[in-house]
Each structure stands twice: as C-alpha cells, then as structure tokens.
Coordinates of C-alpha atoms in Angstrom, one line a residue:
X356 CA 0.0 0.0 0.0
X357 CA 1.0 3.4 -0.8
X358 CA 2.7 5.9 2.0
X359 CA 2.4 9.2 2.3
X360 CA 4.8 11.2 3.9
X361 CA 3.3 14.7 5.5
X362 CA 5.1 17.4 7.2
X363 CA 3.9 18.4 10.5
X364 CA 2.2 22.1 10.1
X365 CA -0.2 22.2 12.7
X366 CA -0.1 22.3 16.6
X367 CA -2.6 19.1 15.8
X368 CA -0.3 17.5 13.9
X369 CA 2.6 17.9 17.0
X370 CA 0.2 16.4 19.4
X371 CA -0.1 13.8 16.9
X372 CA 3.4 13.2 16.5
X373 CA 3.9 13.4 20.0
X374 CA 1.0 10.6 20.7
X375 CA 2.7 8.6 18.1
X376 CA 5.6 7.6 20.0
X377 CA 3.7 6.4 23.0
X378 CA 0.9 4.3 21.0
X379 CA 3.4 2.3 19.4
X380 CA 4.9 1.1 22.5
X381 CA 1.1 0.3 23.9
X382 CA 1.5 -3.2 26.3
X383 CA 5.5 -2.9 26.2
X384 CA 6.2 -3.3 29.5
X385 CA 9.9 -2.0 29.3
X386 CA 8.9 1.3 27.8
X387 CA 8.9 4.5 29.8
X388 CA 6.9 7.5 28.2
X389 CA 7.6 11.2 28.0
X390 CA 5.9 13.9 29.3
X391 CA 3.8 14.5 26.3
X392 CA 3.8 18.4 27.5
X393 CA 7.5 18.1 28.0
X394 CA 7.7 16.8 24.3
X395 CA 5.3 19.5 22.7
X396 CA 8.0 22.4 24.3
X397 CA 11.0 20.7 23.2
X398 CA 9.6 20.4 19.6
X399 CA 8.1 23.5 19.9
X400 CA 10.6 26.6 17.8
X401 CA 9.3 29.4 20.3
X402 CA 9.7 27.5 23.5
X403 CA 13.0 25.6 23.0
X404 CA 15.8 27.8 23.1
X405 CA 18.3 25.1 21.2
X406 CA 16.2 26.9 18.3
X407 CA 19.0 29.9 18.5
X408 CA 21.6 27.7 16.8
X409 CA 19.2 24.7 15.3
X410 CA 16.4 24.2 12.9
X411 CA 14.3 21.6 12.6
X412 CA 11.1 19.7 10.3
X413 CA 9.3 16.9 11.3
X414 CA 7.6 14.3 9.6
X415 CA 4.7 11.8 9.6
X416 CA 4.4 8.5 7.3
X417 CA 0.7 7.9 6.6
X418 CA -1.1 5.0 5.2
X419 CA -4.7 4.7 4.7
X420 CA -5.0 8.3 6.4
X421 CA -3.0 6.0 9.3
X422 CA 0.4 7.2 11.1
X423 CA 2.6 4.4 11.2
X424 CA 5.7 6.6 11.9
X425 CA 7.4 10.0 12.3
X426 CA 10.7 11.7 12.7
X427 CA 13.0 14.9 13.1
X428 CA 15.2 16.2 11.4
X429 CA 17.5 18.2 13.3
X430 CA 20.5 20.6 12.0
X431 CA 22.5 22.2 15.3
X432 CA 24.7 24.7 13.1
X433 CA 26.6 25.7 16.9
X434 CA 27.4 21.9 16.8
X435 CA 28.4 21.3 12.9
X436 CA 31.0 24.7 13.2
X437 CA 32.3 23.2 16.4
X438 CA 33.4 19.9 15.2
X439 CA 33.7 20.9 11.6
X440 CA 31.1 18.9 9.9
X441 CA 27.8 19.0 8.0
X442 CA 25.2 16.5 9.7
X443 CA 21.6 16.2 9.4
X444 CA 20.7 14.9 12.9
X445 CA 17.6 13.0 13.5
X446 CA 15.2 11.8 16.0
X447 CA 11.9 10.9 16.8
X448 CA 12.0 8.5 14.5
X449 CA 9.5 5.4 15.4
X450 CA 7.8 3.5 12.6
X451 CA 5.8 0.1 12.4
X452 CA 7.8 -2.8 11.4
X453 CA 8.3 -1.9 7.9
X454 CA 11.5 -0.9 6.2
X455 CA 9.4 1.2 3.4
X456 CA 7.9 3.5 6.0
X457 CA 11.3 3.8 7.6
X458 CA 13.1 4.6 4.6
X459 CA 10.4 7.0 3.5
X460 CA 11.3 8.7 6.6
X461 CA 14.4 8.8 6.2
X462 CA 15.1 10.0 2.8
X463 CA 12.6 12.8 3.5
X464 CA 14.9 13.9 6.3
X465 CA 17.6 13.5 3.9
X466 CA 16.5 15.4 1.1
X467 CA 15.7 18.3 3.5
X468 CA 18.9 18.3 5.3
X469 CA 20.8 18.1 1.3
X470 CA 18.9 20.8 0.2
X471 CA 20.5 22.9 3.6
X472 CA 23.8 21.8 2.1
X473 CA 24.6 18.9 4.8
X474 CA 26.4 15.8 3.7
X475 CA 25.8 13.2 6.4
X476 CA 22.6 11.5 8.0
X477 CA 23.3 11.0 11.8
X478 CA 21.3 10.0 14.4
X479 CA 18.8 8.6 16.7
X480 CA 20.1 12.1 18.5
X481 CA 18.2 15.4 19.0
X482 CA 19.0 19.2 19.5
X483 CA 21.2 18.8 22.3
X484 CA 23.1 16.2 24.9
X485 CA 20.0 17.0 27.1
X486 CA 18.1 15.0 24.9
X487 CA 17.5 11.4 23.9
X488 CA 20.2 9.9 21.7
X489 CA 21.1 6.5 20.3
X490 CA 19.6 3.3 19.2
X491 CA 19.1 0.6 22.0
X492 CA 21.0 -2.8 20.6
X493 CA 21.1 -4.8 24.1
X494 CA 19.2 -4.6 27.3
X495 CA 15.7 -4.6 26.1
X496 CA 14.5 -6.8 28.9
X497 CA 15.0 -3.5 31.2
X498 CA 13.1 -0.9 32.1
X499 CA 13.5 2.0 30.2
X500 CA 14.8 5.5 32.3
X501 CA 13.6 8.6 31.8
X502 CA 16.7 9.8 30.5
X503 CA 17.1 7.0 27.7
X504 CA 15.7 6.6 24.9
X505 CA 13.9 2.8 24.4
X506 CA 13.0 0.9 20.7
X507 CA 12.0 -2.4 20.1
X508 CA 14.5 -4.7 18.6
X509 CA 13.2 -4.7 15.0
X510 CA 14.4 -1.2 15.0
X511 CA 18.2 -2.4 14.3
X512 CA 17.9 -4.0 10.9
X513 CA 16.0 -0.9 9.2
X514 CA 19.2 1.3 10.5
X515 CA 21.3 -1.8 8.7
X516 CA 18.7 -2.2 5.9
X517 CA 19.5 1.8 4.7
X518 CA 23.1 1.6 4.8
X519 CA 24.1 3.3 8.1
X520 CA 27.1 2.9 9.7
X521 CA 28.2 2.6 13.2
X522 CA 29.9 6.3 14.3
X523 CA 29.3 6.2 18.0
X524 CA 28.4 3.4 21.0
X525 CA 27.2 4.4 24.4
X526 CA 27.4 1.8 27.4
X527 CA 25.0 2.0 30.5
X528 CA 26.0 0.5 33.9
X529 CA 24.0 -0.9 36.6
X530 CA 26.3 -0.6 40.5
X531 CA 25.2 -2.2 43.1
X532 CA 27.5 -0.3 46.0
X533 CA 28.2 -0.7 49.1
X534 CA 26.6 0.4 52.6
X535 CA 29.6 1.6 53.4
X536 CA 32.4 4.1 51.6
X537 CA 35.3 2.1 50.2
X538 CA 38.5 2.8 52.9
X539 CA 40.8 3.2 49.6
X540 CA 37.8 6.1 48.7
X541 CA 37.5 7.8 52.0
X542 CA 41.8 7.5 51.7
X543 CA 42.0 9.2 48.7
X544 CA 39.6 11.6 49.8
X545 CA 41.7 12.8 52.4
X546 CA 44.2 13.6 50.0
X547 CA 42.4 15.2 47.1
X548 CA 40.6 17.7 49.3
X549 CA 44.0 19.0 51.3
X550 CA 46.3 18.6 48.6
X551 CA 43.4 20.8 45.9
X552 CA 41.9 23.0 48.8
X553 CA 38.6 21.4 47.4
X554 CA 35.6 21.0 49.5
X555 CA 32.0 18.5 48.6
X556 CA 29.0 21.6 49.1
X557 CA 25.7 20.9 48.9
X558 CA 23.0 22.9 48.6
X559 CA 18.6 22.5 50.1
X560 CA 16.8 23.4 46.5
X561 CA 16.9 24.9 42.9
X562 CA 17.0 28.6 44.5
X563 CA 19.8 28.3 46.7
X564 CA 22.0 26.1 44.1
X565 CA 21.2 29.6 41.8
X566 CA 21.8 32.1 44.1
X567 CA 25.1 30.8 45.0
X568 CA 26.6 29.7 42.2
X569 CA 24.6 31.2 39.2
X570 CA 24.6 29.0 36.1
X571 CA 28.1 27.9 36.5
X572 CA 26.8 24.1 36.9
X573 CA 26.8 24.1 33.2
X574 CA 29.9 26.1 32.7
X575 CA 31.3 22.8 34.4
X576 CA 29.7 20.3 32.4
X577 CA 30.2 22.2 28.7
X578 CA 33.8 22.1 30.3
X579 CA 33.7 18.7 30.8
X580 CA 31.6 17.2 28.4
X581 CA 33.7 19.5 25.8
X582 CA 35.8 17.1 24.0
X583 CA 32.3 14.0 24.4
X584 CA 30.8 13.2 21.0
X585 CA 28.3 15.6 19.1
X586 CA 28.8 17.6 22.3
X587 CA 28.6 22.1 21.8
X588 CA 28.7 24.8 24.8
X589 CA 25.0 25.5 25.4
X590 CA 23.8 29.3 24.9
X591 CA 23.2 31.4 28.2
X592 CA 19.5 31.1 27.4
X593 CA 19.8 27.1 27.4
X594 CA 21.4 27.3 30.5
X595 CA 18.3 28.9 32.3
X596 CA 16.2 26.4 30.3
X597 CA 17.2 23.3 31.5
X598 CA 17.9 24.9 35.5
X599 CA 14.2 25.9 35.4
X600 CA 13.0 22.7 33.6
X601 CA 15.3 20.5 35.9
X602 CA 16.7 22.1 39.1
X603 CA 13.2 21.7 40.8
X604 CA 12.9 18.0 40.0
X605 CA 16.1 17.4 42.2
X606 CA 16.0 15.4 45.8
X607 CA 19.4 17.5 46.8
X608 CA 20.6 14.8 48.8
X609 CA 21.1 13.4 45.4
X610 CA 22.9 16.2 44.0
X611 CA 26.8 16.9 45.2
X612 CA 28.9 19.8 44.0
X613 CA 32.9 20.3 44.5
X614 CA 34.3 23.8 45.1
X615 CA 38.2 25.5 45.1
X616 CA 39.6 27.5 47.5
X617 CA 37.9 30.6 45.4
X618 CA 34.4 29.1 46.2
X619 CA 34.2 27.9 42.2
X620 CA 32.2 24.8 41.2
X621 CA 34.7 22.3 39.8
X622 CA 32.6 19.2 39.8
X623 CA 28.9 18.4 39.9
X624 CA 27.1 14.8 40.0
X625 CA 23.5 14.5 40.1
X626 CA 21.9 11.6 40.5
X627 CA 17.6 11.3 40.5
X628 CA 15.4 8.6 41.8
X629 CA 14.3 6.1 39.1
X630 CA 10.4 7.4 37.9
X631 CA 9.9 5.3 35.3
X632 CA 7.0 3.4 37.0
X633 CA 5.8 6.5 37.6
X634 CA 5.8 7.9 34.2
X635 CA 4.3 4.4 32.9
X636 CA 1.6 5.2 35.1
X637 CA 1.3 8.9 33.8
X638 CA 0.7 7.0 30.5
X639 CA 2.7 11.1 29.0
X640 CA -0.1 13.2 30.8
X641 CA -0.1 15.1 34.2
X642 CA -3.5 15.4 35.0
X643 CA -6.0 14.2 36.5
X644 CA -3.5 11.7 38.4
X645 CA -0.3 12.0 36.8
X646 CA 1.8 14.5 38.8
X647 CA 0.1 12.9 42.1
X648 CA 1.7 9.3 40.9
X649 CA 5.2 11.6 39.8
X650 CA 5.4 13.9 43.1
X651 CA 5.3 10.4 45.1
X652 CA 8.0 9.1 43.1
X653 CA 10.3 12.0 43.3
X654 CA 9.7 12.3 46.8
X655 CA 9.8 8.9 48.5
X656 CA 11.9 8.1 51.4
X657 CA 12.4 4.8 50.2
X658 CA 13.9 4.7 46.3
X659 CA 14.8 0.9 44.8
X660 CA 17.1 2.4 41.6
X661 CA 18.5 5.4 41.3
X662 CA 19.7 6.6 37.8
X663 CA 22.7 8.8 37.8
X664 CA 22.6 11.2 35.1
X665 CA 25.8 12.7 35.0
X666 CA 29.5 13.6 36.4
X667 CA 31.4 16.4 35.2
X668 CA 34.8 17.7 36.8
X669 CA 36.5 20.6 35.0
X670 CA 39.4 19.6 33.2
X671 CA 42.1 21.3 35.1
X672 CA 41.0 19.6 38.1
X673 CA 40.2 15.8 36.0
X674 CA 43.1 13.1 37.0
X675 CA 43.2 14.4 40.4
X676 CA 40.5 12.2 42.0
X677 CA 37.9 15.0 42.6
X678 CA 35.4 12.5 41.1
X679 CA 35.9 10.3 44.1
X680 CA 34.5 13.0 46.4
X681 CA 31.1 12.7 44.4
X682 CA 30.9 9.1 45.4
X683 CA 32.1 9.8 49.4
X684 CA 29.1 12.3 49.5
X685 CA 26.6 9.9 47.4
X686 CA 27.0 6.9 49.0
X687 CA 25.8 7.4 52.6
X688 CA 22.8 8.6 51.1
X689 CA 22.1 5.4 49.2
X690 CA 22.1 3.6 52.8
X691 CA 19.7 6.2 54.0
X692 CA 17.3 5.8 51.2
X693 CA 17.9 1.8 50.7
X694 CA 19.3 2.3 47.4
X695 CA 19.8 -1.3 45.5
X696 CA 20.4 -0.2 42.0
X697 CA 22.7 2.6 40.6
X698 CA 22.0 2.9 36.8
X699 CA 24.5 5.0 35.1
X700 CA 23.4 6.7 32.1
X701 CA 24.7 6.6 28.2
X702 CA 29.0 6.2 28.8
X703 CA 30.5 6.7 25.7
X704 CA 31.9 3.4 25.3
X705 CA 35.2 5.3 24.5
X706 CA 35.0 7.3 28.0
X707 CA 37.2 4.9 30.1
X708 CA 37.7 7.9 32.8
X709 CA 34.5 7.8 33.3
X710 CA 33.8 4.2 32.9
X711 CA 37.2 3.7 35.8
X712 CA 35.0 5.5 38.7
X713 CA 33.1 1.9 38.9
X714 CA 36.4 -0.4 39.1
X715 CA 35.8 -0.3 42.6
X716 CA 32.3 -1.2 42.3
X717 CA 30.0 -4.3 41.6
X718 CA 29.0 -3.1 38.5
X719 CA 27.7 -4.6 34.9
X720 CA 27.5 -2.9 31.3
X721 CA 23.1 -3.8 30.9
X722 CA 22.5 -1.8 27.9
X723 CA 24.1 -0.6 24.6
X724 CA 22.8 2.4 22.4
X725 CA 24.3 3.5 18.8
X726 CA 24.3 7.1 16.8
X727 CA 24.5 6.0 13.4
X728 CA 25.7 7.8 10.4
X729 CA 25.6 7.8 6.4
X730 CA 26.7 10.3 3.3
X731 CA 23.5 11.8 2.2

C-alpha cells in the first residue's frame, strides 16, 4: 500500500506526533513515556531555546489516512562549526515494522537536510546532549529510564537495511554499591581535598544552588563534556532552560557539587530517583493523576534504583581524584534511602575515565545504544 509522507504544520499535527511515540509502544512493558507536554516544548521553535543555533522539520508516514511513523530532522549549526562537519541529525524516529515507512522517513529527512547543504545522515540524536540519543541494541529486557531513549529490537535491521554505519556506542552500567564508603575512597579523599583545597558543598533546593553559584553548573559540564561526542557549549539562554525545567525536580541529597579554595564549582554529579513506574503510570499526561503518581516518586523516602545522570569535573581539576569526592558524598545517602540499584546513564563506550569510577564497584555494562551515520 501506498505511503504518504506529510510534514507536520499544525499544533494538531505535534500532538499527533507526540502521541505517536507512545501508542506504538502500547503493552510494552519496558517502555517509559515522556511527558507528552515536555515533548510539545521541546519540539516547539518558540519555546526551546536550542532553536537559537538549530532548525528543525518533522515528519509523519501515513497510510490509509493512518500514522505508522514520524521523525526529526534536526541541523544544530553551533554543533556542525564546532566539530567541523555537515550533519543532518535525527530523531523521533518510530515506525511500524516496515522498512518502506522507515526509509520513506528517512530520505525525507535527507532530502531536507541536502537541500540545507549537509552531507551526512546521523542520528537517533536530537538538538542537544540533554536530549535522547542512540539506538538501544542490548538490554531490552530492562526498564527504560527517563533519561534514555527505548526501541523495540526490529528497529536495528531498518538502520542496517538503509546503509548506516556505526559512528558512535554508548554503554550503561547498573552498580550495586556498598553500605559503606570504600576505605581506599574515603583514603584518597583525604588527600584530594588537602592537597586541591577542594571542599564537597551541597546545597537545600533549585534557589539556593542559583543564588550561589549562578549558572556555573553548566559552565562545568560544557567544560567537561567539551571534547564528548556531538557535544557544543550551550547558549546562556539554554542554560536557564534546562535549570528551570530541571533544578526543581532534584532530591538534593542526590545532587553533590565540589568547590576550590575561590568558592568555584569544579565538579557536579547529580543523581535522580528512578520514575519510570511513575511515568508508565502517567501514560505522558499530568492530570487528573499523573503529577500525584510523579510527586510520590520523586519524593519517596524509600527509592529501589536510582539513575545517575551525570558527572562532570573541569578539566584542570580531572586526574586528580575530585570524582571520588562525588561518590564519598553519594554513597551514605544510598544507605539512607535503601538504594539497591545505581544505573549510570549513556558512557561513551570510548569514555574509560569515566567508565574507571566503577572499578571499585559491583557493576555490569546492561544496555548498549548506537548514533548511526551515512553520506546523504
């Protein structure tokens, strides 16, 4: 049957692109759904503020007046000048089992971003590292996070099927640590934090972790995550984005900042409870019930998994153990809150600094994701 590719023009059409992505996972028990509002801003050009150095279309497949998939296509010019390069990005991209609505996708996306003048196809990736990127290939059996992306298996052999190519792997780790800090840890604490006059902080809430210390949370991290894959320095105004979109979500016992002698940040971890049940529950929508089932998740006293989103030390104070202090402030807490499972979030599989802070741990590599790429 014939399919009809559509570009979304319409606030109607969003939602339904938005509403695609969770229908198709209907009765998958692994799969954890967005926020569809969450979605609608992220896609939405006046609302995003990536949209000051990307552009974007999005697409529906039709057939019989049916959506049986959709995807963006993504350019992020701050991105392509950084790393020298001319990539269509896409995302989004979720399609029946049927490798001629996926490849209909996919060369609209590619004819779009050819006609900016782009030469490579790369994705699953989206505007920014705060968003979801790359293709699950193992650890379908498991529960989704909220900062992951999830696809079913089937997905894999359309990627293969239009010629892609393998430009990026990211690993994810599940630690099971211990109720007690490692004595090598709490030894080279002692060190690090005399010899570097550098101190763990924390702060109570989203207020107090601005008033202090202003946006420099994410001067860190574009520090840190500088040199990391697809990775460009976000704008000022992306900076109080994502601190008013994310900041109020924390549990701050969770979240553990490192400062100099100068009072500067020079690391930050932040680790959230595991919502995903929560979100399942939400089925994408916060009312009537949903921010009643996610308010109870974020603030339970007893949390199973936690998922730890990120660690960032600036550079001129990486190879100096400061990331150990993280884990002396984090793990106490674990105890408190009976902590079983520490998930750690999308490790470039090339990242062996980072992957070397969970040598000391009981720790397994669960899940794979790929960003794939091909000349257009």
């Amino acid at each position: 049957m014939d399919i009809s590719i559509r570009e979304v023009q319409s606030k109607k059409e969003l939602k339904a692109f938005v509403q695609f992505g969770i229908d198709l996972y209907d009765g998958n028990e692994y799969f954890c759904p967005p926020l569809i509002s969450d979605e609608l801003d992220t896609l939405d050009r006046h609302k995003n503020p990536a949209f000051e150095v990307c552009e974007s279309v999005y697409f529906l497949a039709y057939r019989n007046n049916k959506i049986v998939g959709r995807i963006a296509g993504i350019i992020n010019h701050r991105a392509n000048d950084v790393w020298n390069v001319k990539k269509t990005r896409f995302g989004w991209f979720d399609f029946i089992d049927d490798t001629a609505v996926s490849k209909a996708l996919l060369d609209a996306v590619a004819v779009w971003g050819k006609s900016k003048g782009m030469e490579t196809l790369n994705g699953p990736v989206g505007f920014t590292d705060m968003d979801h990127q790359g293709l699950l290939l193992e650890g379908y059996e498991y529960l989704s996070p909220m900062a992951a992306l999830y696809n079913y298996p089937y997905y894999v052999k359309h990627f293969e099927a239009y010629g892609f190519e393998k430009e990026a792997d990211w690993i994810e780790i599940r630690c099971k640590y211990p109720n007690e800090i490692p004595e090598r840890m709490v030894r080279v604490g002692n060190i690090i934090t005399e010899k570097y006059n550098v101190k763990i902080e924390k702060v109570r809430n989203s207020k107090e972790i601005v008033k202090r210390f202003g946006y420099s949370f994410f001067d860190v991290v574009d520090e840190a995550y500088k040199p990391l894959y697809n990775y460009s320095p976000l704008t000022q105004r992306q900076k109080e984005y994502y601190s008013k979109l994310y900041f109020p979500l924390l549990n701050y016992d969770f979240v553990t900042l490192v400062t100099n002698e100068h009072e500067e940040l020079v690391g930050v971890g932040v680790v959230m409870p595991n919502i995903s049940k929560a979100l399942r529950k939400t089925k994408g929508k916060l009312f009537p019930f949903g921010w009643y089932y996610l308010l109870k998740a974020l603030k339970s006293k007893k949390i199973e998994t936690v998922d730890l989103l990120l660690i960032a030390v600036r550079p001129d104070y990486q190879n100096k153990g400061v990331n150990s202090l993280l884990f002396i402030d984090q793990i106490p807490y674990y105890g408190k809150y009976g902590v079983v499972n520490a998930d750690v979030t999308a490790v470039l599989e090339t990242n062996y600094k980072n992957q070397a802070n969970f040598n000391l741990f009981d720790h397994k590599i669960h899940k794979r994701r790929r960003a794939y790429i091909k000349t257009i």
